[in-house]
């Protein structure tokens, strides 16, 4: 199974407030933008025109990879509040 297939078995309860917040001023000075490569849900995109990270939290898989890879401390990372976020159904 590849990651894209995972979305066939996944649903989301999206809270109006993102549980992960991005410090845009830190990201603007980041020379590798690793989050844009490692996120399996492609939540992070570098917007060259606006010089900022566009972050789409709605399909976050809560894997924690972005928190591990960000060496600048730019992320305020939390799980969604109870009942919200990703729901996996693999069986
Ligand atoms: S979240 Fe971290 S890795 Fe991603 S652009 Fe910002 S500073 Fe860089
Ligand atoms: S926790 Fe995982 S899926 Fe969610 S934004 Fe970070 S890398 Fe992407």
Tab-separated table of N, CA and C and ligand atoms in Angstrom:
chain	number	residue	atom	x	y	z
A	1	UNK	N	0.846	-1.190	0.000
A	1	UNK	CA	0.000	0.000	0.000
A	1	UNK	C	0.887	1.247	0.000
A	2	UNK	N	0.581	2.218	-0.818
A	2	UNK	CA	1.297	3.487	-0.797
A	2	UNK	C	0.471	4.487	-0.003
A	3	UNK	N	1.110	5.587	0.369
A	3	UNK	CA	0.440	6.547	1.248
A	3	UNK	C	-0.849	7.076	0.628
A	4	UNK	N	-0.843	7.328	-0.677
A	4	UNK	CA	-2.053	7.865	-1.306
A	4	UNK	C	-3.241	6.923	-1.118
A	5	UNK	N	-2.983	5.614	-1.065
A	5	UNK	CA	-4.075	4.654	-0.860
A	5	UNK	C	-4.676	4.785	0.531
A	6	UNK	N	-3.885	5.264	1.459
A	6	UNK	CA	-4.351	5.380	2.835
A	6	UNK	C	-5.587	6.264	2.943
A	7	UNK	N	-5.673	7.254	2.072
A	7	UNK	CA	-6.787	8.194	2.152
A	7	UNK	C	-8.124	7.538	1.814
A	8	UNK	N	-8.081	6.391	1.138
A	8	UNK	CA	-9.330	5.669	0.854
A	8	UNK	C	-9.934	5.118	2.133
A	9	UNK	N	-9.094	4.941	3.138
A	9	UNK	CA	-9.542	4.316	4.386
A	9	UNK	C	-9.509	5.305	5.552
A	10	UNK	N	-9.505	6.560	5.215
A	10	UNK	CA	-9.297	7.584	6.234
A	10	UNK	C	-10.379	8.644	6.142
A	11	UNK	N	-10.847	9.089	7.280
A	11	UNK	CA	-11.761	10.226	7.298
A	11	UNK	C	-11.258	11.235	8.329
A	12	UNK	N	-11.799	12.419	8.257
A	12	UNK	CA	-11.314	13.500	9.119
A	12	UNK	C	-12.491	14.236	9.737
A	13	UNK	N	-12.330	14.552	10.995
A	13	UNK	CA	-13.233	15.487	11.660
A	13	UNK	C	-12.420	16.762	11.867
A	14	UNK	N	-12.694	17.745	11.048
A	14	UNK	CA	-11.845	18.934	11.018
A	14	UNK	C	-12.347	19.975	12.009
A	15	UNK	N	-11.465	20.360	12.916
A	15	UNK	CA	-11.780	21.439	13.863
A	15	UNK	C	-11.514	22.773	13.176
A	16	UNK	N	-12.244	23.789	13.579
A	16	UNK	CA	-12.060	25.095	12.932
A	16	UNK	C	-10.688	25.704	13.227
A	17	UNK	N	-10.068	25.286	14.325
A	17	UNK	CA	-8.738	25.794	14.664
A	17	UNK	C	-7.688	24.728	14.378
A	18	UNK	N	-6.621	25.059	13.633
A	18	UNK	CA	-5.568	24.063	13.397
A	18	UNK	C	-4.865	23.690	14.693
A	19	UNK	N	-4.526	22.429	14.824
A	19	UNK	CA	-3.805	21.978	16.018
A	19	UNK	C	-2.299	22.170	15.866
A	20	UNK	N	-1.850	22.431	14.651
A	20	UNK	CA	-0.437	22.712	14.378
A	20	UNK	C	-0.348	24.141	13.855
A	21	UNK	N	0.543	24.906	14.461
A	21	UNK	CA	0.735	26.281	14.005
A	21	UNK	C	2.168	26.454	13.513
A	22	UNK	N	2.291	27.222	12.434
A	22	UNK	CA	3.576	27.419	11.767
A	22	UNK	C	4.059	28.843	12.006
A	23	UNK	N	5.295	28.975	12.457
A	23	UNK	CA	5.887	30.302	12.643
A	23	UNK	C	6.450	30.759	11.293
A	24	UNK	N	5.722	31.587	10.620
A	24	UNK	CA	6.077	31.952	9.249
A	24	UNK	C	7.397	32.715	9.154
A	25	UNK	N	7.714	33.513	10.135
A	25	UNK	CA	8.969	34.268	10.048
A	25	UNK	C	10.163	33.322	10.140
A	26	UNK	N	10.034	32.254	10.928
A	26	UNK	CA	11.102	31.252	10.985
A	26	UNK	C	11.198	30.512	9.658
A	27	UNK	N	10.071	30.151	9.114
A	27	UNK	CA	10.068	29.410	7.844
A	27	UNK	C	10.667	30.236	6.702
A	28	UNK	N	10.449	31.522	6.724
A	28	UNK	CA	10.984	32.371	5.652
A	28	UNK	C	12.509	32.297	5.592
A	29	UNK	N	13.144	32.036	6.729
A	29	UNK	CA	14.597	31.938	6.757
A	29	UNK	C	15.115	30.517	6.688
A	30	UNK	N	14.245	29.566	6.499
A	30	UNK	CA	14.640	28.153	6.448
A	30	UNK	C	15.182	27.825	5.058
A	31	UNK	N	16.374	27.248	4.996
A	31	UNK	CA	16.996	27.017	3.687
A	31	UNK	C	16.698	25.642	3.101
A	32	UNK	N	15.978	24.790	3.831
A	32	UNK	CA	15.725	23.452	3.250
A	32	UNK	C	14.242	23.130	3.061
A	33	UNK	N	13.389	23.783	3.837
A	33	UNK	CA	11.938	23.566	3.705
A	33	UNK	C	11.605	22.056	3.694
A	34	UNK	N	12.250	21.341	4.606
A	34	UNK	CA	12.116	19.878	4.612
A	34	UNK	C	10.666	19.420	4.796
A	35	UNK	N	9.890	20.196	5.512
A	35	UNK	CA	8.490	19.796	5.732
A	35	UNK	C	7.740	19.613	4.417
A	36	UNK	N	8.132	20.372	3.394
A	36	UNK	CA	7.416	20.280	2.115
A	36	UNK	C	7.736	18.986	1.380
A	37	UNK	N	8.785	18.284	1.817
A	37	UNK	CA	9.160	17.017	1.172
A	37	UNK	C	8.714	15.794	1.962
A	38	UNK	N	8.660	15.918	3.265
A	38	UNK	CA	8.467	14.715	4.079
A	38	UNK	C	7.010	14.452	4.475
A	39	UNK	N	6.173	15.460	4.440
A	39	UNK	CA	4.797	15.252	4.906
A	39	UNK	C	4.055	14.298	3.962
A	40	UNK	N	3.612	13.150	4.453
A	40	UNK	CA	2.944	12.187	3.573
A	40	UNK	C	1.597	12.688	3.053
A	41	UNK	N	1.023	13.662	3.744
A	41	UNK	CA	-0.281	14.193	3.316
A	41	UNK	C	-0.125	15.477	2.504
A	42	UNK	N	1.105	15.874	2.270
A	42	UNK	CA	1.410	17.090	1.491
A	42	UNK	C	0.703	18.316	2.076
A	43	UNK	N	0.782	18.442	3.361
A	43	UNK	CA	0.131	19.577	4.032
A	43	UNK	C	0.915	20.872	3.861
A	44	UNK	N	2.201	20.762	3.573
A	44	UNK	CA	3.055	21.958	3.489
A	44	UNK	C	3.442	22.237	2.043
A	45	UNK	N	3.237	23.468	1.633
A	45	UNK	CA	3.698	23.917	0.314
A	45	UNK	C	4.381	25.261	0.489
A	46	UNK	N	5.546	25.424	-0.128
A	46	UNK	CA	6.208	26.730	-0.096
A	46	UNK	C	5.594	27.614	-1.168
A	47	UNK	N	5.113	28.777	-0.756
A	47	UNK	CA	4.512	29.742	-1.677
A	47	UNK	C	5.568	30.800	-1.975
A	48	UNK	N	6.209	30.661	-3.126
A	48	UNK	CA	7.322	31.553	-3.476
A	48	UNK	C	6.849	32.996	-3.625
A	49	UNK	N	5.679	33.180	-4.189
A	49	UNK	CA	5.170	34.540	-4.406
A	49	UNK	C	4.945	35.266	-3.085
A	50	UNK	N	4.349	34.563	-2.143
A	50	UNK	CA	4.040	35.189	-0.844
A	50	UNK	C	5.150	34.992	0.175
A	51	UNK	N	6.158	34.199	-0.197
A	51	UNK	CA	7.293	33.936	0.682
A	51	UNK	C	6.832	33.374	2.024
A	52	UNK	N	5.989	32.366	1.941
A	52	UNK	CA	5.479	31.769	3.176
A	52	UNK	C	5.107	30.310	2.924
A	53	UNK	N	4.959	29.566	3.995
A	53	UNK	CA	4.472	28.193	3.913
A	53	UNK	C	2.940	28.220	3.905
A	54	UNK	N	2.349	27.623	2.901
A	54	UNK	CA	0.909	27.388	2.926
A	54	UNK	C	0.706	26.055	3.628
A	55	UNK	N	-0.034	26.073	4.693
A	55	UNK	CA	-0.212	24.869	5.489
A	55	UNK	C	-1.685	24.483	5.518
A	56	UNK	N	-1.992	23.300	5.009
A	56	UNK	CA	-3.355	22.785	4.976
A	56	UNK	C	-3.464	21.677	6.015
A	57	UNK	N	-3.980	22.025	7.159
A	57	UNK	CA	-3.997	21.068	8.275
A	57	UNK	C	-5.138	20.052	8.178
A	58	UNK	N	-6.081	20.306	7.283
A	58	UNK	CA	-7.321	19.517	7.275
A	58	UNK	C	-7.104	18.029	7.027
A	59	UNK	N	-6.037	17.664	6.301
A	59	UNK	CA	-5.791	16.245	6.019
A	59	UNK	C	-4.523	15.750	6.700
A	60	UNK	N	-4.223	16.341	7.831
A	60	UNK	CA	-3.054	15.898	8.602
A	60	UNK	C	-3.307	14.494	9.149
A	61	UNK	N	-2.310	13.624	8.957
A	61	UNK	CA	-2.404	12.234	9.410
A	61	UNK	C	-1.871	12.043	10.832
A	62	UNK	N	-1.411	13.141	11.445
A	62	UNK	CA	-0.937	13.124	12.833
A	62	UNK	C	0.245	12.180	13.034
A	63	UNK	N	1.097	12.087	12.007
A	63	UNK	CA	2.238	11.170	12.086
A	63	UNK	C	3.414	11.760	12.858
A	64	UNK	N	3.500	13.073	12.936
A	64	UNK	CA	4.572	13.722	13.687
A	64	UNK	C	5.862	13.915	12.908
A	65	UNK	N	5.895	13.541	11.642
A	65	UNK	CA	7.132	13.644	10.867
A	65	UNK	C	7.610	15.086	10.742
A	66	UNK	N	6.686	16.004	10.552
A	66	UNK	CA	7.083	17.411	10.393
A	66	UNK	C	7.743	17.930	11.664
A	67	UNK	N	7.241	17.532	12.791
A	67	UNK	CA	7.829	17.976	14.064
A	67	UNK	C	9.247	17.434	14.211
A	68	UNK	N	9.465	16.199	13.795
A	68	UNK	CA	10.792	15.596	13.888
A	68	UNK	C	11.783	16.250	12.926
A	69	UNK	N	11.315	16.581	11.741
A	69	UNK	CA	12.236	17.058	10.704
A	69	UNK	C	12.539	18.544	10.827
A	70	UNK	N	11.658	19.295	11.453
A	70	UNK	CA	11.870	20.749	11.545
A	70	UNK	C	12.930	21.036	12.619
A	71	UNK	N	14.088	21.456	12.169
A	71	UNK	CA	15.194	21.723	13.093
A	71	UNK	C	15.248	23.189	13.516
A	72	UNK	N	14.203	23.940	13.195
A	72	UNK	CA	14.179	25.369	13.532
A	72	UNK	C	13.184	25.686	14.647
A	73	UNK	N	12.456	24.693	15.084
A	73	UNK	CA	11.457	24.950	16.122
A	73	UNK	C	10.307	25.809	15.645
A	74	UNK	N	9.980	25.692	14.369
A	74	UNK	CA	8.953	26.575	13.798
A	74	UNK	C	7.533	26.081	14.050
A	75	UNK	N	7.402	24.879	14.586
A	75	UNK	CA	6.066	24.303	14.708
A	75	UNK	C	5.606	24.227	16.152
A	76	UNK	N	4.403	24.707	16.361
A	76	UNK	CA	3.703	24.492	17.625
A	76	UNK	C	2.750	23.336	17.341
A	77	UNK	N	3.180	22.131	17.699
A	77	UNK	CA	2.522	20.904	17.256
A	77	UNK	C	1.711	20.281	18.389
A	78	UNK	N	0.451	20.069	18.145
A	78	UNK	CA	-0.421	19.410	19.124
A	78	UNK	C	-1.364	18.472	18.385
A	79	UNK	N	-1.801	17.435	19.100
A	79	UNK	CA	-2.884	16.625	18.542
A	79	UNK	C	-4.164	17.448	18.563
A	80	UNK	N	-5.102	17.154	17.658
A	80	UNK	CA	-6.396	17.840	17.698
A	80	UNK	C	-7.107	17.542	19.016
A	81	UNK	N	-7.990	18.444	19.398
A	81	UNK	CA	-8.770	18.215	20.617
A	81	UNK	C	-9.643	16.974	20.421
A	82	UNK	N	-10.086	16.423	21.533
A	82	UNK	CA	-10.802	15.150	21.533
A	82	UNK	C	-11.931	15.069	20.522
A	83	UNK	N	-11.942	13.967	19.772
A	83	UNK	CA	-12.998	13.739	18.797
A	83	UNK	C	-12.711	14.301	17.425
A	84	UNK	N	-11.675	15.139	17.314
A	84	UNK	CA	-11.338	15.726	16.019
A	84	UNK	C	-10.064	15.086	15.477
A	85	UNK	N	-9.815	15.348	14.201
A	85	UNK	CA	-8.604	14.846	13.570
A	85	UNK	C	-8.879	13.629	12.703
A	86	UNK	N	-7.832	12.848	12.507
A	86	UNK	CA	-7.896	11.726	11.572
A	86	UNK	C	-8.524	10.497	12.205
A	87	UNK	N	-9.224	9.744	11.377
A	87	UNK	CA	-9.759	8.440	11.797
A	87	UNK	C	-9.347	7.424	10.746
A	88	UNK	N	-8.564	6.430	11.187
A	88	UNK	CA	-8.110	5.379	10.281
A	88	UNK	C	-9.060	4.199	10.359
A	89	UNK	N	-9.315	3.601	9.235
A	89	UNK	CA	-10.133	2.392	9.194
A	89	UNK	C	-9.439	1.430	8.239
A	90	UNK	N	-8.546	0.592	8.800
A	90	UNK	CA	-7.720	-0.274	7.969
A	90	UNK	C	-8.203	-1.717	7.963
A	91	UNK	N	-9.255	-2.011	8.687
A	91	UNK	CA	-9.757	-3.393	8.678
A	91	UNK	C	-11.177	-3.424	8.163
B	1	LIG	S1	8.278	24.201	9.226
B	1	LIG	FE1	10.442	23.929	9.727
B	1	LIG	S2	11.258	22.702	8.003
B	1	LIG	FE2	9.319	23.612	7.326
B	1	LIG	S3	9.913	25.543	6.311
B	1	LIG	FE3	9.386	26.011	8.453
B	1	LIG	S4	11.358	25.978	9.500
B	1	LIG	FE4	11.657	24.868	7.567
B	2	LIG	S1	1.905	15.392	11.396
B	2	LIG	FE1	2.413	14.192	9.520
B	2	LIG	S2	0.661	14.421	8.181
B	2	LIG	FE2	0.455	15.988	9.766
B	2	LIG	S3	1.367	17.826	8.867
B	2	LIG	FE3	2.996	16.756	10.022
B	2	LIG	S4	4.020	15.413	8.539
B	2	LIG	FE4	2.072	16.055	7.654
